[in-house]
Short mmCIF file of C-alpha atoms in Angstrom, two decimals:
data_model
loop_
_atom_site.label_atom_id
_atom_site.label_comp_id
_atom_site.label_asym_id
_atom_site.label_seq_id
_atom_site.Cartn_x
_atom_site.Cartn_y
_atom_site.Cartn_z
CA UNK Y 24 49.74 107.31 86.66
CA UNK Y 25 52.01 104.59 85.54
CA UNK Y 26 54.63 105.07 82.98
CA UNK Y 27 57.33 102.55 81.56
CA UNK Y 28 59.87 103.27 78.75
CA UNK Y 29 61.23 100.90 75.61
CA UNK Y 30 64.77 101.49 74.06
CA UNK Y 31 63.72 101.36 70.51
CA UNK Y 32 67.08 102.77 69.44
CA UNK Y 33 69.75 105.03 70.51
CA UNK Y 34 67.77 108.00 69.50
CA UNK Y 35 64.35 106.85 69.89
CA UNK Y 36 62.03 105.70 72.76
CA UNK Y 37 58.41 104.26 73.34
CA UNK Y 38 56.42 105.80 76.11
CA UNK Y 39 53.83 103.24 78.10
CA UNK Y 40 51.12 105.07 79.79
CA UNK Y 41 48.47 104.29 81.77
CA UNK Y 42 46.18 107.18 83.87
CA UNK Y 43 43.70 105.68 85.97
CA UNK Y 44 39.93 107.12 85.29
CA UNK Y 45 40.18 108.34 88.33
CA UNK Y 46 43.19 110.71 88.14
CA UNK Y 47 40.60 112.21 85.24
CA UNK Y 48 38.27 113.27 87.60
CA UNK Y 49 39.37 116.54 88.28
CA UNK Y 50 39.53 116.97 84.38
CA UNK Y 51 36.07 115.66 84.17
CA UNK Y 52 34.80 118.28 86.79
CA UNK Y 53 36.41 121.54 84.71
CA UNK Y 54 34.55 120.34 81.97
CA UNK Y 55 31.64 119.47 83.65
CA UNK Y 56 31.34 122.78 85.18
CA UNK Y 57 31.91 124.79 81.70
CA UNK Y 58 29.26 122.72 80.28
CA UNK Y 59 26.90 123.54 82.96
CA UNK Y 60 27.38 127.01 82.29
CA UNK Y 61 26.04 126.90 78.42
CA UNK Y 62 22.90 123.97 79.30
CA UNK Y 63 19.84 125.42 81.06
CA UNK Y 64 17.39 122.98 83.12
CA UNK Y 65 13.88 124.13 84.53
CA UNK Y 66 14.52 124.54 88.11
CA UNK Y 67 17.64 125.02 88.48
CA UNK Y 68 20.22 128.02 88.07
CA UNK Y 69 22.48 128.38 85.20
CA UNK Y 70 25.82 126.74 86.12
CA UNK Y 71 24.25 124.62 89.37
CA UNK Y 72 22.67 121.61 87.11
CA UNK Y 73 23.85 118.62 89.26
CA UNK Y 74 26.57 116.44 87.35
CA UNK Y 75 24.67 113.48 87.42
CA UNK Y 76 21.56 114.64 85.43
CA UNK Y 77 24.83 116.40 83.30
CA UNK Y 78 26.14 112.74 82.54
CA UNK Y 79 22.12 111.57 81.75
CA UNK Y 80 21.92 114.55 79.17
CA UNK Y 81 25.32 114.47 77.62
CA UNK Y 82 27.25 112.51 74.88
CA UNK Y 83 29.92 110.50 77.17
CA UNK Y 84 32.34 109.84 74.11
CA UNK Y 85 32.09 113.25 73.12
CA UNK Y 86 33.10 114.39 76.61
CA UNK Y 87 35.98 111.73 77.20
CA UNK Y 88 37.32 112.60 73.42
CA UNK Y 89 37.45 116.30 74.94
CA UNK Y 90 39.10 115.69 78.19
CA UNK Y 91 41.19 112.74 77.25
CA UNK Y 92 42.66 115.72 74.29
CA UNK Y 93 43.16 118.08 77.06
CA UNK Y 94 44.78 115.62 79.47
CA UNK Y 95 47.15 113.86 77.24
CA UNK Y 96 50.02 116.52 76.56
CA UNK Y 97 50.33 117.34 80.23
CA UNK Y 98 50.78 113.31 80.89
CA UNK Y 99 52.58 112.98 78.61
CA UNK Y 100 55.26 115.61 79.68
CA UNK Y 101 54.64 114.07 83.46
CA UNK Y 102 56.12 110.41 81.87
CA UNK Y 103 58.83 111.91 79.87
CA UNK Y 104 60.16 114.41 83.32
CA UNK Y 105 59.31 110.47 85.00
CA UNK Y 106 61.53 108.88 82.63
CA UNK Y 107 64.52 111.32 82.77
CA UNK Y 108 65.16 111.42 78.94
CA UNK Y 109 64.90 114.46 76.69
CA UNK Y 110 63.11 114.29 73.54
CA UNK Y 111 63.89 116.44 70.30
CA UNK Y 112 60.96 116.60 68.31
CA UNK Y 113 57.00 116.46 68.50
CA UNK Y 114 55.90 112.60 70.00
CA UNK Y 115 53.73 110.13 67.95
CA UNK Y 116 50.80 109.77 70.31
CA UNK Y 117 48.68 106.14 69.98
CA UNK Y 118 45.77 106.32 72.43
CA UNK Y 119 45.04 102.64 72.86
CA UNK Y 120 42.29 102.57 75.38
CA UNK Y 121 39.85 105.00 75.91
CA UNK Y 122 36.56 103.94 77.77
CA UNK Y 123 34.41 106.17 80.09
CA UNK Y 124 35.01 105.14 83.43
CA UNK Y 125 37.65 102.87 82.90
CA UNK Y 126 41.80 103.34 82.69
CA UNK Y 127 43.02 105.62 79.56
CA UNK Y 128 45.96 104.06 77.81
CA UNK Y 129 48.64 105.21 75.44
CA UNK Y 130 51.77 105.17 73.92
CA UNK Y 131 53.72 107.96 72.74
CA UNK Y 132 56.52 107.21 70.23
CA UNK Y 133 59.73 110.26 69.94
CA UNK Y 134 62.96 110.81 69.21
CA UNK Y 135 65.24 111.40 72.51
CA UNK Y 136 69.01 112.87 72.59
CA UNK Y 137 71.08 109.80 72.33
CA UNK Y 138 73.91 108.82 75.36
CA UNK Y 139 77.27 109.82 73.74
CA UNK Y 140 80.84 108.75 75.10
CA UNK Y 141 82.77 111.83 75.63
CA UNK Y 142 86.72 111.96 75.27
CA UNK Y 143 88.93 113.20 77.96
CA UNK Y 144 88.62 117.23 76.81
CA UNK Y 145 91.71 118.19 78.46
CA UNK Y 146 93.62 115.71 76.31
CA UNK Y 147 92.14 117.20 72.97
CA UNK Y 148 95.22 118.26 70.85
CA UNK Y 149 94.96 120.64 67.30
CA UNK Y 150 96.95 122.83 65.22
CA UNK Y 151 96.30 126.11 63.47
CA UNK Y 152 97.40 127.79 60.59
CA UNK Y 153 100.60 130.43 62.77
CA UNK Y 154 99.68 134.43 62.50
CA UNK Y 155 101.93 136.08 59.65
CA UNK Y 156 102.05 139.19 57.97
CA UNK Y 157 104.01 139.99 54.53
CA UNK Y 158 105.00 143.09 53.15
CA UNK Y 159 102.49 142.03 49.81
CA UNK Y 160 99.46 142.01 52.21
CA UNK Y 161 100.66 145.56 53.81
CA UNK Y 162 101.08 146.65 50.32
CA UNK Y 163 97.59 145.58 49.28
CA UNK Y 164 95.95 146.84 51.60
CA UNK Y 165 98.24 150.53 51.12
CA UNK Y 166 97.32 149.99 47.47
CA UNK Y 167 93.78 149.81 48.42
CA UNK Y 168 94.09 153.19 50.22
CA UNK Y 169 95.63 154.90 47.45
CA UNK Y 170 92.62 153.78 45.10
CA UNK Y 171 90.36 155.14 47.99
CA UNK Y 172 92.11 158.69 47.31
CA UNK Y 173 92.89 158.64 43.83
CA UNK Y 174 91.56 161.10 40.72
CA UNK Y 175 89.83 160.35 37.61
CA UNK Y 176 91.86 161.81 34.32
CA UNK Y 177 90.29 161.42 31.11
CA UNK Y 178 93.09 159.77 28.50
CA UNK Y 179 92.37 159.27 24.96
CA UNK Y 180 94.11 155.49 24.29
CA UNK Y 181 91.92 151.91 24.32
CA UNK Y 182 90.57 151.06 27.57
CA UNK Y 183 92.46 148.28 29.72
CA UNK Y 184 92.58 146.69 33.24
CA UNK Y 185 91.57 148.80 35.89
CA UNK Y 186 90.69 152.18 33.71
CA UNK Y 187 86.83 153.67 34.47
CA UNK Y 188 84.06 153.36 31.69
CA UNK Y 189 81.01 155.75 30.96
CA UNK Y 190 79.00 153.07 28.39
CA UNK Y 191 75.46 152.51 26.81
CA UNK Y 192 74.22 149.34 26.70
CA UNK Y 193 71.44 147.38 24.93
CA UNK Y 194 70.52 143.76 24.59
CA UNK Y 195 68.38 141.61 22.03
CA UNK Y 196 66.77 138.23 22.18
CA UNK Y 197 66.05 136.50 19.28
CA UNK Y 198 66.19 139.96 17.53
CA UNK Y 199 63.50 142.00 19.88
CA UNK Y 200 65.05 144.47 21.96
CA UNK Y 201 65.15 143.66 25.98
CA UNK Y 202 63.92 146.74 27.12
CA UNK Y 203 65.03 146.12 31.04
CA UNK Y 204 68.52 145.79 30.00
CA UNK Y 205 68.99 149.18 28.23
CA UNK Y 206 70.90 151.76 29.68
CA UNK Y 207 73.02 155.15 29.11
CA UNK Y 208 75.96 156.26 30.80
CA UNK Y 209 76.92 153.68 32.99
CA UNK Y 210 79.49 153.92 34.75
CA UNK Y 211 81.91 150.81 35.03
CA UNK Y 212 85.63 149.84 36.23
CA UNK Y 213 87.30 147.40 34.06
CA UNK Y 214 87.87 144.07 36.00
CA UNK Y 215 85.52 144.36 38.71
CA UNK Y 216 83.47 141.89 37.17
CA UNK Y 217 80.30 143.64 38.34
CA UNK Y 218 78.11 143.79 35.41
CA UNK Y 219 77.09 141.10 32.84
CA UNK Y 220 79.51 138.35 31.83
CA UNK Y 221 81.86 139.26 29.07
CA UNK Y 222 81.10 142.90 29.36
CA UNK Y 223 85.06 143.49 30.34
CA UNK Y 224 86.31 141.57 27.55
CA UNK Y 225 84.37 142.85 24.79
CA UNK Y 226 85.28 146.41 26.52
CA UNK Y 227 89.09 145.87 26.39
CA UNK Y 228 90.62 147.40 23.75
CA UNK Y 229 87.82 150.01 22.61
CA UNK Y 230 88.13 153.84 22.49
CA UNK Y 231 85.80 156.67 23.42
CA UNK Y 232 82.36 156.14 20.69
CA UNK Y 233 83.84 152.64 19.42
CA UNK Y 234 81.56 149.85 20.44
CA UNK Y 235 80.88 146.37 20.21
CA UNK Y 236 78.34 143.47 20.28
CA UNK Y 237 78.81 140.08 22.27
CA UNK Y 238 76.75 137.33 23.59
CA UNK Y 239 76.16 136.09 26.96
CA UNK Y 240 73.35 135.02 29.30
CA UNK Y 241 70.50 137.44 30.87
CA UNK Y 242 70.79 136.75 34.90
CA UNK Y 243 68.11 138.93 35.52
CA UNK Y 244 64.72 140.29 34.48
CA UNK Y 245 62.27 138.84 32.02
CA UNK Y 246 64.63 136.81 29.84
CA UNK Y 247 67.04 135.22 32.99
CA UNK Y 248 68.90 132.26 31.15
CA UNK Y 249 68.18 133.54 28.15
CA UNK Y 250 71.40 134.06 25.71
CA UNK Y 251 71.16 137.43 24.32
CA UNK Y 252 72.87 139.79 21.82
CA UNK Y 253 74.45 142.53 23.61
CA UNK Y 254 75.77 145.91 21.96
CA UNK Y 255 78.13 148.01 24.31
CA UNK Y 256 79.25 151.68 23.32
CA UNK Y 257 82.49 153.55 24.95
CA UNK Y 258 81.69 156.92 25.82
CA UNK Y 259 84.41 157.82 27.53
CA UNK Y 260 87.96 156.43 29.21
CA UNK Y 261 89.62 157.39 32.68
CA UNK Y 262 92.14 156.28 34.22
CA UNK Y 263 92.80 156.43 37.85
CA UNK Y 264 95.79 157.93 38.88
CA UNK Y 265 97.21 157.20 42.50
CA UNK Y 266 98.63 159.82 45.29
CA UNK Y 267 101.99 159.00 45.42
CA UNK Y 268 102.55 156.82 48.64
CA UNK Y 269 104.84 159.26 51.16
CA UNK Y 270 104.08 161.48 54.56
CA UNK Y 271 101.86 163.74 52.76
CA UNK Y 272 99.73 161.02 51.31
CA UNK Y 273 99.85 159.39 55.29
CA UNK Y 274 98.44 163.03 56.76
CA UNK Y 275 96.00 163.12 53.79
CA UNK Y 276 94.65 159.21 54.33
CA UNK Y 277 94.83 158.58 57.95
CA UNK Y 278 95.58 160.43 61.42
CA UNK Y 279 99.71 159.36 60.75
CA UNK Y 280 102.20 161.88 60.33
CA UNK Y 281 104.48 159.88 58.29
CA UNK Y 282 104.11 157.19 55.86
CA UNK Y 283 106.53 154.34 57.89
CA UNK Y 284 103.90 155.06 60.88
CA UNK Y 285 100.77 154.41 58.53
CA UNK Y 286 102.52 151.19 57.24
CA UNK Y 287 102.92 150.20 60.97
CA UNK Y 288 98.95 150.71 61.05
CA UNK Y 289 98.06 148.72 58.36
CA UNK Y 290 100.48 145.72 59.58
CA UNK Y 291 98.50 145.55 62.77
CA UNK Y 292 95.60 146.18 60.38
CA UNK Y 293 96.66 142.75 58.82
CA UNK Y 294 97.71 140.95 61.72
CA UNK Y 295 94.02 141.79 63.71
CA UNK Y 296 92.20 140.25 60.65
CA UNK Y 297 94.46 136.91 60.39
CA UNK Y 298 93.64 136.73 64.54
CA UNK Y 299 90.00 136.64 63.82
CA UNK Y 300 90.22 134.15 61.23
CA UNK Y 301 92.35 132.31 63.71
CA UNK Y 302 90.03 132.24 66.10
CA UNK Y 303 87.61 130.94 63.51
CA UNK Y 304 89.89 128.24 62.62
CA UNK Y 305 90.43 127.34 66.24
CA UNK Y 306 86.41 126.83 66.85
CA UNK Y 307 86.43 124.91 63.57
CA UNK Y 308 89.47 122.60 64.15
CA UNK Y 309 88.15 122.21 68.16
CA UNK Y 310 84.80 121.14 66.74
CA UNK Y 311 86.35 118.77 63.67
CA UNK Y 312 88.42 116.92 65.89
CA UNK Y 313 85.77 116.30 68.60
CA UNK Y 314 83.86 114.94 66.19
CA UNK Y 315 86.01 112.31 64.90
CA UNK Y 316 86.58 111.26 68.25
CA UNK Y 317 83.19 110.69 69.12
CA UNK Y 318 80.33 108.34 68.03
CA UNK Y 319 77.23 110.49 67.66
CA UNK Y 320 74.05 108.19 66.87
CA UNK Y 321 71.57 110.33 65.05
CA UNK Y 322 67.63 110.78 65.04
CA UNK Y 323 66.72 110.56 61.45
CA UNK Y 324 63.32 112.39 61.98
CA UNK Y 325 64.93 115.04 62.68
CA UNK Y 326 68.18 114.74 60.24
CA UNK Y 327 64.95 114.52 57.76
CA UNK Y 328 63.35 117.63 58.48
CA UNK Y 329 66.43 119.63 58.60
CA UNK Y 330 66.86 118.30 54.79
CA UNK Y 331 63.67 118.77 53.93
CA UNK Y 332 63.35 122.35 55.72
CA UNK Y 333 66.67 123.23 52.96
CA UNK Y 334 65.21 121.68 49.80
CA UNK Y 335 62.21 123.70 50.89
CA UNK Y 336 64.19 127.07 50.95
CA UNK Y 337 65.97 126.17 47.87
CA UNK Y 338 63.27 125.92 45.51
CA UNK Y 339 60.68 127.98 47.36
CA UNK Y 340 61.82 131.13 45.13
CA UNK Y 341 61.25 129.26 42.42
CA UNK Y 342 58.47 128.22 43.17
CA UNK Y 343 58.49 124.89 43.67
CA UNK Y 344 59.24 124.45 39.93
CA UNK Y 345 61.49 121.02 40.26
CA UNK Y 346 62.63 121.68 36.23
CA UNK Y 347 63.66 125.15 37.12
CA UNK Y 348 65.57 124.27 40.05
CA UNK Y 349 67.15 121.42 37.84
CA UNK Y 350 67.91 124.18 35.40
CA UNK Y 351 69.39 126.47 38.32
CA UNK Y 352 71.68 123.61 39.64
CA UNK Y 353 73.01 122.95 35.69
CA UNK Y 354 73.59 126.18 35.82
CA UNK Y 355 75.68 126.10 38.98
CA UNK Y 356 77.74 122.99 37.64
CA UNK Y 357 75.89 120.36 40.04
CA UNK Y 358 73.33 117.89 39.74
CA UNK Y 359 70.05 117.17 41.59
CA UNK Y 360 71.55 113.92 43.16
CA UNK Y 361 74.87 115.85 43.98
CA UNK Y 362 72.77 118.49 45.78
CA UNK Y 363 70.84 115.96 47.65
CA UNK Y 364 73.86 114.08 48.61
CA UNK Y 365 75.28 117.43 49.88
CA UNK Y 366 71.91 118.50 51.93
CA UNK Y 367 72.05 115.19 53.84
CA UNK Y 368 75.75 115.10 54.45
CA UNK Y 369 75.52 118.73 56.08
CA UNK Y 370 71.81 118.13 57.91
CA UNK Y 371 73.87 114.91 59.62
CA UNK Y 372 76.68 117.20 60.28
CA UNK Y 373 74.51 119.71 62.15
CA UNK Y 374 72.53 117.63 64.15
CA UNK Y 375 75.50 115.56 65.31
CA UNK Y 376 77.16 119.06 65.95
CA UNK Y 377 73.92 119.83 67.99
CA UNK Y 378 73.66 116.91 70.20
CA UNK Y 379 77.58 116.63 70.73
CA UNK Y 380 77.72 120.40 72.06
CA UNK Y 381 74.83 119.43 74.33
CA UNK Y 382 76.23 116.80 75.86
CA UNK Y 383 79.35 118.33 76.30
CA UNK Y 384 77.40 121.12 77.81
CA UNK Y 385 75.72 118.85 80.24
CA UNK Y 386 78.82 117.47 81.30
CA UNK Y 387 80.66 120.39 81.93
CA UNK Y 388 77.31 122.05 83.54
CA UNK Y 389 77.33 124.88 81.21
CA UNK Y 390 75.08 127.89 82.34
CA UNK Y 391 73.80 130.74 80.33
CA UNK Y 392 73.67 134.09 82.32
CA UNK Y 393 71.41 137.01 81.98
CA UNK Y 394 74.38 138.96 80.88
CA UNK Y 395 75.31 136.49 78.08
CA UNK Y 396 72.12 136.68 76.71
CA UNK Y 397 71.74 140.34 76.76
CA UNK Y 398 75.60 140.41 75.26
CA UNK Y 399 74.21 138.05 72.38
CA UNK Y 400 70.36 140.00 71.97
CA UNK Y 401 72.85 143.31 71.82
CA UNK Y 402 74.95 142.12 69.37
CA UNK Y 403 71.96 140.59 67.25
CA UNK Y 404 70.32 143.84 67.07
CA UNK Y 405 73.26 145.94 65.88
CA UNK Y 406 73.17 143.30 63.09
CA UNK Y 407 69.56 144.22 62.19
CA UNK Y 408 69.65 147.47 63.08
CA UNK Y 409 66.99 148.27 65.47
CA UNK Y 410 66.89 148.57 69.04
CA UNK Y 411 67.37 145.38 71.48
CA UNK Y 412 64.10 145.54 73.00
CA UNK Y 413 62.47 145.79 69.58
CA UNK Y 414 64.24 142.25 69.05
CA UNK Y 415 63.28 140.65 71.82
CA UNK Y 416 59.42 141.03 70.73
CA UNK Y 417 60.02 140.20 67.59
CA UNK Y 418 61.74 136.69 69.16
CA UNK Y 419 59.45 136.22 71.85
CA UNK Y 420 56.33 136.57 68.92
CA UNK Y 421 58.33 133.70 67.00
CA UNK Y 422 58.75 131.30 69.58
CA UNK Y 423 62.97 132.07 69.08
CA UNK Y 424 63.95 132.77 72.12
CA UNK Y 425 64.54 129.10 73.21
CA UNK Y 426 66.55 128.78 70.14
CA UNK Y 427 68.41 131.81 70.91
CA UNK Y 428 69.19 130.27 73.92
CA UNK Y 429 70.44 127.31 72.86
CA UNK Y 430 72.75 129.47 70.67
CA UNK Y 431 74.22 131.20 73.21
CA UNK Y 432 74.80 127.69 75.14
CA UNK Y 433 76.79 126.22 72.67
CA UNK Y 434 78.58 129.13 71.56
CA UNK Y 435 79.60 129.09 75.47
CA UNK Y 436 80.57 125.55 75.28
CA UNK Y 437 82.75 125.42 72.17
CA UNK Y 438 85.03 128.09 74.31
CA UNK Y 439 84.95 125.65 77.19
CA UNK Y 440 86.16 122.83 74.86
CA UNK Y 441 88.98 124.97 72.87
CA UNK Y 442 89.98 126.15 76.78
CA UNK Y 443 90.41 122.35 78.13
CA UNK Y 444 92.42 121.77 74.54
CA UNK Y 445 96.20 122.24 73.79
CA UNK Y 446 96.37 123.92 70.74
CA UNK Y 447 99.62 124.68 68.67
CA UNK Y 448 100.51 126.81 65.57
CA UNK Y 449 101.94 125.56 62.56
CA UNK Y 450 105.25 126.86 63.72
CA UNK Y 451 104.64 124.88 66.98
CA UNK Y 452 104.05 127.35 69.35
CA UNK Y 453 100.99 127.32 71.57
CA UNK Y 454 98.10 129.40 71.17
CA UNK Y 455 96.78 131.72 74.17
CA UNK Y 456 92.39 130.79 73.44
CA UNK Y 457 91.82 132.87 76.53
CA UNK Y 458 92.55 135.67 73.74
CA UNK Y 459 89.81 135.30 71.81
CA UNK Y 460 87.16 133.47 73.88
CA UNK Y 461 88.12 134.78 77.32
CA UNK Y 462 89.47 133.47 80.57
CA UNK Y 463 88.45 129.84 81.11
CA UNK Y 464 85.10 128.60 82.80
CA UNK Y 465 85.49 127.27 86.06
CA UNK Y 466 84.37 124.34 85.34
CA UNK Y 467 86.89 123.02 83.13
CA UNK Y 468 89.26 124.42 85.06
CA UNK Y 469 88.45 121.85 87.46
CA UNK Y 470 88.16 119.31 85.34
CA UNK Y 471 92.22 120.14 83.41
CA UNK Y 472 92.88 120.23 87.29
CA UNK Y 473 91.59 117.01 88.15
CA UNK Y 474 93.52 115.62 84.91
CA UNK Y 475 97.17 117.40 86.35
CA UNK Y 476 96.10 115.50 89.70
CA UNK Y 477 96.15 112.26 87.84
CA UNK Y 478 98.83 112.60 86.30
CA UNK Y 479 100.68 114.00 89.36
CA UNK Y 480 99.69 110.65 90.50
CA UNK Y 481 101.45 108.88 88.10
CA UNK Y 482 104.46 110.58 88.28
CA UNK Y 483 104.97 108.77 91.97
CA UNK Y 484 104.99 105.18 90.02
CA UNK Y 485 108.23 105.96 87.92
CA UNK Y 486 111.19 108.55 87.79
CA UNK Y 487 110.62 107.92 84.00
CA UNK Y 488 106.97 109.17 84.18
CA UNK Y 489 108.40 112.16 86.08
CA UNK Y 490 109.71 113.66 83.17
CA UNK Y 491 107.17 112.37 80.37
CA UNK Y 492 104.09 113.77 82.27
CA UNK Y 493 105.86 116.71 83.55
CA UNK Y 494 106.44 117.53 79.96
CA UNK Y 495 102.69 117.08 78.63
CA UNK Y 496 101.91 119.15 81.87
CA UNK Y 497 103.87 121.81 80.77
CA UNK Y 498 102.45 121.44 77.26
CA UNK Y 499 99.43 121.90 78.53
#
């Protein structure tokens, strides 16, 4: 078999193939023999018909259409291993020739992962918001205990912020009753904002049997979008009174024996949350600034189908009703065009996300180990809540586990690049990564190595490097 390639753009290529008739012999015979099997001749035993009086009897198209559709995926993947690129995507196949007995000829047309110019990683440079705690966020989150303990105490005054609600409610539209939408003694907090728009303002201010009608819009139910008529009745007011925040309250709430102790607790309370969304930041601002430093050229088939696989989600509860989703974005404050505009910018986003973290991957000759993808398939499963082995059917039956994999790749890749990166706090200190993505691969460590040999060479050229690299060195 003979294969040649054609550049047809950075992300796409044009396979030329050409599979003498006689590398189809061996295809021919399988299908020879199966035939044989089903066609009976006088004389001669099922399955032993000779394959010449085979070829006399048979349609010859029909059998090269049927070996020729066999044959052409596996050549297909024998070019592309040939040609040492790595398609994304399924291959527009041409079959140009196809003659019994003579050479079968196509082309095969598919996007491939582009060549991308990566940046020195070890010279990658970012800051991130620095780790603080104030005594407002210790108090919220004290406050927040204190509601978690406090008692109800009926009070007979007009309800206001923050006081509990036992209410009746009932709704109209266009004067019938809305039958979904009534209910008796609900109970409601003031300002939580978890019921129907409005409903805490037109609450405000009313005693125990006092009520009130407003209007707002139906989110749910028969009438959704619907403006309605709705009548709310107070049955009752509490408010919520608070343990008072001292050592009893600490051995009440928590496993402290004094209150300065459980205020210690919630500081480092504090303090691990704003380290997680550090670490966040860190992958975010290591990925944002790799990108701007690097020209990703992208497929569009496959920027396409990522947009078209979201517009598909997006209306697909709605059934595919493009005035209701029109409705739905109005609704939302955005437009059709703005949404469009929106799905494209983040499907290009993605996929040049997706190719940069493989070829970053490739260069730093990331592997995925049995244990990371059990750590990953663990953690997945605890997320769903069943057990891990339960998962892995369920992935295997969808054809996932690739994608998993390819997860679990990049996720190990982004560490390498925030590892090879210097990055700095807002108050200029540097950050520790090995903290929250663990000790550094060995691979980059060669590769920051290999950069401090450079520079080390450097240094020789001028007593004025000496202290200029020695410095970055130290930075780093």
């Amino acid at each position: 078999m003979k294969s040649t390639v054609e550049k047809l753009s950075p992300t796409r290529v044009r396979i030329n193939v050409e599979v003498p008739f006689t590398e189809l012999a061996p295809d021919f015979d399988r299908a020879f023999k199966e035939m044989a099997k089903q066609i009976r001749l006088p004389g001669f035993r099922p399955g032993k018909v000779p394959v010449r009086l085979l070829e006399q009897r048979i349609d010859k198209q029909a059998m090269l259409d049927q070996v020729v559709g066999e044959a052409v995926p596996g050549r297909y993947s024998e070019a592309v291993a040939s040609a040492e690129v790595q398609p994304l995507g399924q291959p527009e196949i041409d079959i140009t020739s196809k003659e019994y007995g003579e050479d079968l000829v196509f082309t095969a047309e598919v996007d491939v992962r582009p060549e991308i110019e990566l940046p020195d990683l070890s010279a990658l440079k970012f800051e991130v918001d620095a780790i603080s705690v104030d005594d407002d966020e210790v108090d919220t989150e004290l406050q927040n205990l204190r509601a978690r303990f406090g008692t109800l105490t009926g009070v007979d005054r007009a309800a206001q912020d923050g006081d509990f609600v036992s209410i009746d409610l009932s709704a109209t539209v266009d004067g019938k009753d809305v039958e979904e939408a009534k209910t008796e003694g609900l109970s409601h907090e003031i300002g939580s904002g978890n019921l129907i728009e409005g409903l805490d303002d037109a609450i405000t201010g009313l005693k125990a049997d006092e009520s009130k009608v407003f209007t707002t819009t139906l989110v749910a139910g028969e009438h959704a979008g619907e403006e309605a008529e709705v009548t709310v009745k107070v049955n009752s007011v509490k408010e919520r009174e608070l343990p008072e925040p001292d050592d009893e309250f600490a051995q009440l709430a928590s496993e402290f024996d004094t209150i300065d102790e459980l205020k210690a607790s919630l500081v480092e309370q504090v303090e691990r949350v704003k380290r997680i969304q550090q670490a966040e930041q860190i992958r975010d601002k290591a990925l944002e600034t790799l990108l701007e430093q690097v020209e990703v050229p992208l497929p569009e088939a496959i920027v396409q189908a990522q947009v078209d696989d979201t517009l598909h989600n997006a209306v697909h509860g709605l059934d595919h009703d493009e005035a209701a989703f029109a409705e739905a974005l109005e609704k939302e404050g955005t437009t059709r065009d703005e949404f469009d505009a929106d799905n494209r910018s983040n499907a290009e986003k993605a996929v040049k996300t997706q190719l940069l973290m493989d070829a970053v991957a490739d260069s730093l000759g990331i592997q995925v180990g049995q244990g990371d993808l059990t750590e990953r398939l663990v953690l997945m499963s605890r997320q769903y809540g069943i057990e891990p082995q339960q998962l892995l059917q369920v992935l295997q039956q969808n054809n996932q586990l690739p994608a998993m994999f390819a997860d679990v790749r990049r996720g190990l890749t982004i560490a390498a690049v925030v590892h090879g990166a210097t990055v700095t706090d807002s108050e200029g200190n540097e950050v520790d990564t090995t903290e929250y993505f663990g000790p550094k691969p060995d691979q980059l460590a060669g590769l920051v190595d290999a950069a401090a040999d450079d520079s080390a060479d450097d240094d020789d050229d001028s007593d004025d490097d000496v202290t200029e690299d020695a410095g970055e060195d130290e930075a780093k």
